[in-house]
XYZ file of C-alpha atoms in Angstrom:
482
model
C 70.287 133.885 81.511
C 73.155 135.840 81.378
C 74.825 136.360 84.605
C 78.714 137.102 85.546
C 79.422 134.967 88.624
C 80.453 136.549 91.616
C 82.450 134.770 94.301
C 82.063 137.064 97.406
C 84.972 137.982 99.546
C 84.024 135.441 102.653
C 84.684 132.693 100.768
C 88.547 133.452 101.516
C 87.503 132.721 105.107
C 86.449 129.033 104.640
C 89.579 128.553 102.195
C 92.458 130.346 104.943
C 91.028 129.788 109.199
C 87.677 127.564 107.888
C 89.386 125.157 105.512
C 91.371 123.018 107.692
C 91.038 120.868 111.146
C 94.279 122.871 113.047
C 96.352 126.141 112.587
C 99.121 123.290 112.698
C 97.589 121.920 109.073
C 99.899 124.739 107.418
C 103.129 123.089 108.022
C 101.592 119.901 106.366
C 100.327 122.260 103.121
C 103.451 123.922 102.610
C 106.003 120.830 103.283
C 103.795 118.851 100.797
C 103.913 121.401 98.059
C 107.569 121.555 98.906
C 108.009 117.667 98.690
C 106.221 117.754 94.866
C 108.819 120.905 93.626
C 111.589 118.676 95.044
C 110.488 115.377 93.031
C 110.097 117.784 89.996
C 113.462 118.963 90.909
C 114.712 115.107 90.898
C 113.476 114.292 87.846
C 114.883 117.233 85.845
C 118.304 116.354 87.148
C 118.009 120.346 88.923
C 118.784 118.088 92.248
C 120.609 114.705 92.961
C 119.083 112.297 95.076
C 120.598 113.208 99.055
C 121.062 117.238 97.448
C 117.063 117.745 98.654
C 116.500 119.996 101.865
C 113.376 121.525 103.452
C 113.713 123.836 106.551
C 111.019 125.236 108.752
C 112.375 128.181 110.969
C 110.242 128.899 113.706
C 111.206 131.997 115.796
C 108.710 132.379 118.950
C 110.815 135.686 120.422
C 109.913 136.687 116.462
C 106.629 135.667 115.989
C 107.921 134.472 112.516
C 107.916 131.201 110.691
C 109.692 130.138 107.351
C 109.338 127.114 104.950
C 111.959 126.840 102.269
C 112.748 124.496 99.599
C 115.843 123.678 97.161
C 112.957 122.450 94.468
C 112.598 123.887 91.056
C 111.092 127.396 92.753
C 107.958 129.341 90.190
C 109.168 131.424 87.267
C 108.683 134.655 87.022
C 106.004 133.799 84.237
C 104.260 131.381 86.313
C 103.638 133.408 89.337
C 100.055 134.466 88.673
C 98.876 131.057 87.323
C 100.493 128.866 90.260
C 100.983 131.497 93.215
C 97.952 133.759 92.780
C 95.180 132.487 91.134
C 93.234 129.969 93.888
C 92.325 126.441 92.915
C 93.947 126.823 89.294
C 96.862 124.138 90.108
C 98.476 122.164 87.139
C 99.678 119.619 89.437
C 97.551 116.427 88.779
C 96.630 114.137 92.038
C 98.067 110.805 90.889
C 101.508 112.733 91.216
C 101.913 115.318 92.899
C 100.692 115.825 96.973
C 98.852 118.945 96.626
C 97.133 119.405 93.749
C 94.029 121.301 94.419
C 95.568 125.214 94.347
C 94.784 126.273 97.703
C 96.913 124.937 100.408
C 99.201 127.907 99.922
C 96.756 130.525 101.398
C 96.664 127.937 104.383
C 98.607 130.530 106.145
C 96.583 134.109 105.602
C 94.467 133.283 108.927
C 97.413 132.937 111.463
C 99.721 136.003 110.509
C 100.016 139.568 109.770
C 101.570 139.061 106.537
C 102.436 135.967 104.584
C 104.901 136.185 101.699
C 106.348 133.923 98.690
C 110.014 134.134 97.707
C 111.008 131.901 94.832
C 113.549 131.679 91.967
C 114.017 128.558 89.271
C 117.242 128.054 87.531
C 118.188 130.049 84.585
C 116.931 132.869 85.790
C 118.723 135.737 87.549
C 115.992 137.325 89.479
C 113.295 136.201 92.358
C 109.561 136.814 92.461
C 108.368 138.238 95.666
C 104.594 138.026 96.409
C 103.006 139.375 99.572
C 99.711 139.311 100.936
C 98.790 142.213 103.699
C 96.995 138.967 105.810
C 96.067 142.127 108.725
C 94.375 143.957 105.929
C 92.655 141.101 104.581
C 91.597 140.281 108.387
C 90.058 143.533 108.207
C 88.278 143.652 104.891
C 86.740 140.212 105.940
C 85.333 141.648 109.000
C 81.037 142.574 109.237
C 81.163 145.804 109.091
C 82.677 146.301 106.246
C 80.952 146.343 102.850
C 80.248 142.516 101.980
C 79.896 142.886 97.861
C 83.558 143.111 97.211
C 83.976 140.028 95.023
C 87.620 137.610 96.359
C 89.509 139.129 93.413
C 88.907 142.594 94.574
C 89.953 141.663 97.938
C 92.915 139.871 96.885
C 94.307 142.551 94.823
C 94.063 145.506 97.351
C 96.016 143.410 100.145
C 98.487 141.261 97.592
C 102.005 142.950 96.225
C 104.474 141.505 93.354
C 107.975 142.538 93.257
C 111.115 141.260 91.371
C 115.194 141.077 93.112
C 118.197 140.466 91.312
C 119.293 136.279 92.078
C 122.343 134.397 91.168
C 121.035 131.955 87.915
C 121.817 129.012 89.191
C 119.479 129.567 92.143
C 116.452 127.986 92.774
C 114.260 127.058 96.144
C 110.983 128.367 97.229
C 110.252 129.893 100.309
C 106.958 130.252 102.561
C 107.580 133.161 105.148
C 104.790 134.013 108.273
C 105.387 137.133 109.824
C 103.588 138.232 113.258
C 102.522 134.861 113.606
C 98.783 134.912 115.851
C 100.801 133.482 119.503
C 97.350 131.417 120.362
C 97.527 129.484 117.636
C 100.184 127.316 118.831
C 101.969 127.490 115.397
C 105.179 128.863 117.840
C 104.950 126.597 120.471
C 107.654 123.756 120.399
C 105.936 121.479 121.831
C 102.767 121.332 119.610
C 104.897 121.585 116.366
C 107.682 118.996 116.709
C 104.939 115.830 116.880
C 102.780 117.560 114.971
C 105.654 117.470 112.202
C 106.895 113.859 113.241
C 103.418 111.918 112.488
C 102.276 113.904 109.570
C 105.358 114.740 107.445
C 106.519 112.308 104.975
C 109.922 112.231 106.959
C 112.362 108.624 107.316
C 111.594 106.289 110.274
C 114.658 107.421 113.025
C 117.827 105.445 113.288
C 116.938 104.645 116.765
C 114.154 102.633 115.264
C 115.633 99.463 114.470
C 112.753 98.170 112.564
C 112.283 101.012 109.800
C 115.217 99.456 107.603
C 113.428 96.102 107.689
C 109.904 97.752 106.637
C 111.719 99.951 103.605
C 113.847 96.634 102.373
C 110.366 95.446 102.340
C 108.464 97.935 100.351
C 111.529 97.790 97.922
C 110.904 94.171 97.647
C 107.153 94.816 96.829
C 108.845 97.337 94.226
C 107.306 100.607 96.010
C 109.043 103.575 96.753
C 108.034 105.404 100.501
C 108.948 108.707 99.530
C 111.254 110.729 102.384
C 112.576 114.282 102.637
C 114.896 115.611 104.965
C 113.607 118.557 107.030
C 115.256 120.372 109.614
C 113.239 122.270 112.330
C 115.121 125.368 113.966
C 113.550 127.053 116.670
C 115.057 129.700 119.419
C 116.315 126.899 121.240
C 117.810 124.295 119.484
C 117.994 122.545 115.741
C 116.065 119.165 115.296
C 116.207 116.413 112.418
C 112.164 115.696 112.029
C 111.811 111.793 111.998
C 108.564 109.630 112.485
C 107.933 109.411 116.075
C 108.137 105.120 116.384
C 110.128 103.453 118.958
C 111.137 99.797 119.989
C 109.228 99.731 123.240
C 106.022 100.435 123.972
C 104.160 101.567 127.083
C 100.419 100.285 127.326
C 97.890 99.469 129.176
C 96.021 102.565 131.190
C 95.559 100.402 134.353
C 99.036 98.984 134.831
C 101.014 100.861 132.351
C 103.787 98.334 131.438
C 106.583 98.558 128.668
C 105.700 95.659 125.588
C 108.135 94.943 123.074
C 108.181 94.862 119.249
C 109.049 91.062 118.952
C 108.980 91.596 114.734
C 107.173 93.589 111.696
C 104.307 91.933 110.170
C 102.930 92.759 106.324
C 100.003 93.097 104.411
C 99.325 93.336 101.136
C 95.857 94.948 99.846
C 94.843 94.279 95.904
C 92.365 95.355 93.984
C 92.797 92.897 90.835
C 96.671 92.176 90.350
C 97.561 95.278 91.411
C 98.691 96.318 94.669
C 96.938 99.337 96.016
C 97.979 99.513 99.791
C 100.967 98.138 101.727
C 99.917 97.587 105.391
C 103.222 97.035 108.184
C 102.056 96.704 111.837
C 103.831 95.891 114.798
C 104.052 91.890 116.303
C 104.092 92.622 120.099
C 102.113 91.013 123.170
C 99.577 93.155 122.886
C 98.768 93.794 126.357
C 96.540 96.684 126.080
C 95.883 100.364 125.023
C 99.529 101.663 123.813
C 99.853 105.159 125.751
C 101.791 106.886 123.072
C 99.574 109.134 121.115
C 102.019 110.035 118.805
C 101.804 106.101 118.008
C 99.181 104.341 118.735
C 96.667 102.965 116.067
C 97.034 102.059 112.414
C 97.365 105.327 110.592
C 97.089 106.309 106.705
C 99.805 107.435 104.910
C 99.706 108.445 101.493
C 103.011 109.910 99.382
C 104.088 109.588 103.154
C 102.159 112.224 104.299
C 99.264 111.047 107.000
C 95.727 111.200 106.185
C 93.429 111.904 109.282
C 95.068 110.794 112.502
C 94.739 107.651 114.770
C 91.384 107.151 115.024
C 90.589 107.373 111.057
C 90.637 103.520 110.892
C 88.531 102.858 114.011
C 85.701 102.079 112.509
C 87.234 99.196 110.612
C 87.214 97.060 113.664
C 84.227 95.428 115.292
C 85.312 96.539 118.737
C 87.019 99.900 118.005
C 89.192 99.933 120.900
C 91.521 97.056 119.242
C 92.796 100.224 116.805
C 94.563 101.617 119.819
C 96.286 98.211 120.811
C 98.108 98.291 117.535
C 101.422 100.351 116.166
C 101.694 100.379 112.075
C 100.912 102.126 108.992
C 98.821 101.519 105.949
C 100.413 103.029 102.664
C 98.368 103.611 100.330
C 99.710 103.562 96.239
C 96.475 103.639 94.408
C 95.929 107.188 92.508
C 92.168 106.051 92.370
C 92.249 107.140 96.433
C 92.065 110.579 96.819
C 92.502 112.838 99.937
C 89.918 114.824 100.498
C 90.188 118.743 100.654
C 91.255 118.782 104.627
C 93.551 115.771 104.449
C 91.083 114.065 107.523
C 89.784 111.385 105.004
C 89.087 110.234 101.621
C 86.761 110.941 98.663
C 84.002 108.248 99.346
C 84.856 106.173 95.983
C 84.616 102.881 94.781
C 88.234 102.491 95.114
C 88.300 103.727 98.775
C 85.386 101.634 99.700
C 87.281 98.008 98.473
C 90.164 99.311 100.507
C 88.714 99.982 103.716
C 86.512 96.161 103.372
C 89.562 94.798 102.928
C 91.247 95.826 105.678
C 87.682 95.844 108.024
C 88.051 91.810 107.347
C 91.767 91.685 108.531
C 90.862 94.264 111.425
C 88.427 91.972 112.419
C 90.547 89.005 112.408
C 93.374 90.671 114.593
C 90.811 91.157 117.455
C 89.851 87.382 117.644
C 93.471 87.004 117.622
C 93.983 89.567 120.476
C 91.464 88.431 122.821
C 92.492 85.183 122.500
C 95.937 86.258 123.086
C 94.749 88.489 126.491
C 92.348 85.715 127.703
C 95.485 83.386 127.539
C 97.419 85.221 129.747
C 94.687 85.425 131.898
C 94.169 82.060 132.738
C 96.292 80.218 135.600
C 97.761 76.542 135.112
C 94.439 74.960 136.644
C 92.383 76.606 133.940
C 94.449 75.356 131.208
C 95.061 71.949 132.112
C 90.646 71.803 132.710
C 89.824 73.615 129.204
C 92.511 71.040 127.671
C 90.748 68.439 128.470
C 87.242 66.727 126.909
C 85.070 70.510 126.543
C 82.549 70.866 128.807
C 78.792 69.670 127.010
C 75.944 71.418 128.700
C 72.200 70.062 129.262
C 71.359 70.498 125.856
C 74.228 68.625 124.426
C 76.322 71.941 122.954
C 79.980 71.610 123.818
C 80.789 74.976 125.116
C 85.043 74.814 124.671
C 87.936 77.942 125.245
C 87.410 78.653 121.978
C 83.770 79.752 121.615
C 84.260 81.302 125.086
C 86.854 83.550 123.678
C 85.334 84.694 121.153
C 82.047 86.137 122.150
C 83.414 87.229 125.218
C 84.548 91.029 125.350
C 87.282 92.689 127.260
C 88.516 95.954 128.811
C 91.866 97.841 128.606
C 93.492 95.494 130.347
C 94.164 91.745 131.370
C 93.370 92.133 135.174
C 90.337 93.751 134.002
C 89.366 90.634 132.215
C 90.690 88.473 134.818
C 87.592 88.675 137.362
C 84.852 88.070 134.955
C 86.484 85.305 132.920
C 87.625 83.055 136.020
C 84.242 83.177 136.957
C 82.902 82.154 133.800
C 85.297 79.019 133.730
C 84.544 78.499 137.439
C 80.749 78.111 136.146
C 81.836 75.475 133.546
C 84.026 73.126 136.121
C 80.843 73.111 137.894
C 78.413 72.317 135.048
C 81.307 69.864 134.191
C 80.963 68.406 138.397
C 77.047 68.422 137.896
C 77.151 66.301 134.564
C 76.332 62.639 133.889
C 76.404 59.987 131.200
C 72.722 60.027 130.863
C 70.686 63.214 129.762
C 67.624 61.775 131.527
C 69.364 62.629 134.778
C 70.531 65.589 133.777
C 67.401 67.261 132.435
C 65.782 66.550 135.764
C 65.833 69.335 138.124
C 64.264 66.717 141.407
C 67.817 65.550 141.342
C 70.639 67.067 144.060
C 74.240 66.653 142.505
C 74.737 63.661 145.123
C 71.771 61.779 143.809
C 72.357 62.038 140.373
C 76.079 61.056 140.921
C 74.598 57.739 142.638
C 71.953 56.811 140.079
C 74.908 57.133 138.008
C 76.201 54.135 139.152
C 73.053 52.181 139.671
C 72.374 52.356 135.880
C 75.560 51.259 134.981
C 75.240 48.482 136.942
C 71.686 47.941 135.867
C 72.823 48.050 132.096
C 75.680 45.612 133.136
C 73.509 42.994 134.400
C 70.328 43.165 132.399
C 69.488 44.285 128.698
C 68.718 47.181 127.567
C 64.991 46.971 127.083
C 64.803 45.443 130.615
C 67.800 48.445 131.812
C 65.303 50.638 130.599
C 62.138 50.095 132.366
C 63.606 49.660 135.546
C 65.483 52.950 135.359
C 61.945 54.556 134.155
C 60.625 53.225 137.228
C 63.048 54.731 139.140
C 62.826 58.061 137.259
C 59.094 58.037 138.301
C 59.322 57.082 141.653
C 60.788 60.511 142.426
């Protein structure tokens, strides 16, 4: 059959508004793209390492927003390929961030007009492209004739022009003008830890611990990729860093400051090779941590985070434990791909060893949690009666702390705990009060605790004197007497 495929014009809407989770995704797109021209940069020797820069101006009194880059920039002869054509990208996934082709139209749904600027070295002029993003809101709309095809679209609302530049410039720059105000893409204080937890940004200096977990990764011989990016707004100028700090406030019930007492690490492998590097905070885990900007083990790949903190939730047999915890897992492996919106992975084989690898550790840290919480829970009386002999029931099971711990499940908090397992250990000193030497008393229900503490002592008396087949049958006569 001979047909020429049409792509109609509303597929723009699913890859602009539809494509990703929040309005607030864009900043991600564009810093990542940015990130990738600045390696290239890097690597051609364009750039020295500490030379690299990305700035996102964000005027609210404006309604404008601007992304720039010192990277290597697009070429003049390059424009249509890389800035115009949609999911055509030469970047390949196992280097480079964004590699898909159309993160850069991430912006057409939030603005009135969204335009490129970019130069590379060696060339003294800049391409301009811009995309009439009100027009394109229009020609999207119902009523208006839905056969248009996207390239029709796109070239009635898109405009290339060329300005002089120096030759030794080169950057790229993202501009938003008459930025939509409800989307929150202005506000302040939905951008800054937006930016903080999802841009591949350093640790701050505040945060004593993010030397320690770098040294490490160089140790492990893995690079964790940073950029420095400077936020501007109308009221002041900000340094974005990762949003971790050295104390902790947790617990929802009595919302106390913990402590990061050290940095822990894992190692994931798939053969010899290291595929993920996981750091997590050692505190006293005393309950939920409060700080969403913190909380729960997040993925990062090339530094930039994948989903948020509840991707990894359903690693853990109780799903709460994710929000206890403060770390990152870093994944290396190129065989683990983002999906399209960034909130997961492909489902691959790779993916799939990865997350049962760290399921099993998951797993492991909420044994270790509970048994931490219960712990805390108990007063000096309970300790000094669980270390002694363990309690053995009826049927001749010892029932110790131990198994107790385990397949006993707990709130938020320790008080929560604190009610339900002091009752449960009250119940054990009593089974322990109730309990004899000989299972033939304590099987018998006829018995009161009194009278089976004083046949206690008449069979050990009646063992002592007579033997054991003679014992025996007199304490079976007694047995039946009853």
């Amino acid at each position: 059959m001979e047909h020429q495929l049409l792509i109609g014009k509303f597929t723009l809407e699913s890859l602009t508004s539809g494509l990703y989770v929040s309005p607030l995704d864009l900043y991600r797109e564009y810093v990542q793209n940015a990130a990738d021209s600045i390696d290239e940069a890097l690597e051609q020797g364009i750039l020295k390492k500490g030379e690299e820069k990305i700035s996102i101006t964000v005027s609210e009194s404006e309604r404008i927003i601007k992304i720039s880059d010192n990277g290597t920039g697009v070429g003049a002869n390059d424009i249509y390929s890389n800035l115009i054509d949609i999911g055509n990208s030469k970047k390949r996934h196992s280097n480079s961030r964004g590699f898909r082709g159309i993160g850069r139209l991430s912006g057409l749904g939030y603005c009135q007009k969204l335009k490129f600027l970019t130069s590379i070295h060696g060339e003294e002029k800049a391409s301009c492209i811009i995309y009439d993003a009100e027009k394109l809101k229009y020609l999207l709309s119902p009523q208006v004739d839905s056969r248009d095809s996207i390239d029709q679209v796109l070239s009635s609302v898109l405009t290339i022009e060329e300005i002089p530049e120096r030759i030794n410039k080169h950057y790229f720059s993202v501009e938003l003008y008459g930025v939509v105000p409800e989307s929150d893409l202005l506000n302040d204080s939905e951008v800054v830890p937006y930016l903080q937890q999802n841009l591949p940004v350093p640790f701050s200096r505040d945060f004593v611990w993010g030397s320690m977990i770098k040294q490490k990764l160089v140790q492990m011989e893995v690079e964790l990729a940073e950029y420095n990016v400077e936020l501007r707004t109308d009221r002041t100028v900000i340094d974005i860093c990762k949003p971790y700090k050295n104390k902790i406030l947790a617990d929802r019930i009595r919302k106390i400051n913990d402590s990061i007492s050290d940095i822990n690490f894992v190692p994931f492998y798939s053969g010899e090779k290291v595929t993920a590097m996981l750091w997590y905070a050692e505190t006293n885990f005393l309950g939920t941590v409060l700080d969403k900007d913190i909380k729960g083990i997040r993925i990062r790949q090339g530094n930039i985070l994948i989903g948020d903190e509840n991707t990894l939730r359903k690693c853990y047999k109780e799903e709460r434990f994710n929000s206890w915890m403060v770390g990152e897992l870093l994944v290396f492996n190129e065989d683990i791909i983002p999906n399209t919106r960034r909130d997961d992975y492909e489902k691959n084989s790779a993916y799939k060893e990865l997350l049962s690898q760290f399921t099993e550790w998951a797993n492991e840290m909420s044994r270790q949690i509970r048994h931490r919480s219960y712990e805390r829970s108990l007063t000096q009386s309970d300790k000094k009666f669980l270390a002694d002999e363990s309690v053995t029931d009826i049927d001749g099971v010892d029932i110790s702390l131990g198994t107790e711990l385990d397949s006993y499940d707990m709130d938020d908090s320790d008080s929560v705990a604190n009610t339900d397992l002091l009752s449960k250990l009250s119940l054990l000193m009593d089974m322990g009060k109730k309990k004899t030497k000989y299972n033939v008393l304590n099987l018998n229900s006829k018995f009161t605790v009194d009278q089976k503490q004083t046949l206690e002592h008449v069979f050990d008396a009646l063992y002592a004197k007579y033997t054991n087949t003679k014992a025996n049958d007199i304490i079976q006569t007694i047995i039946d007497s009853f």
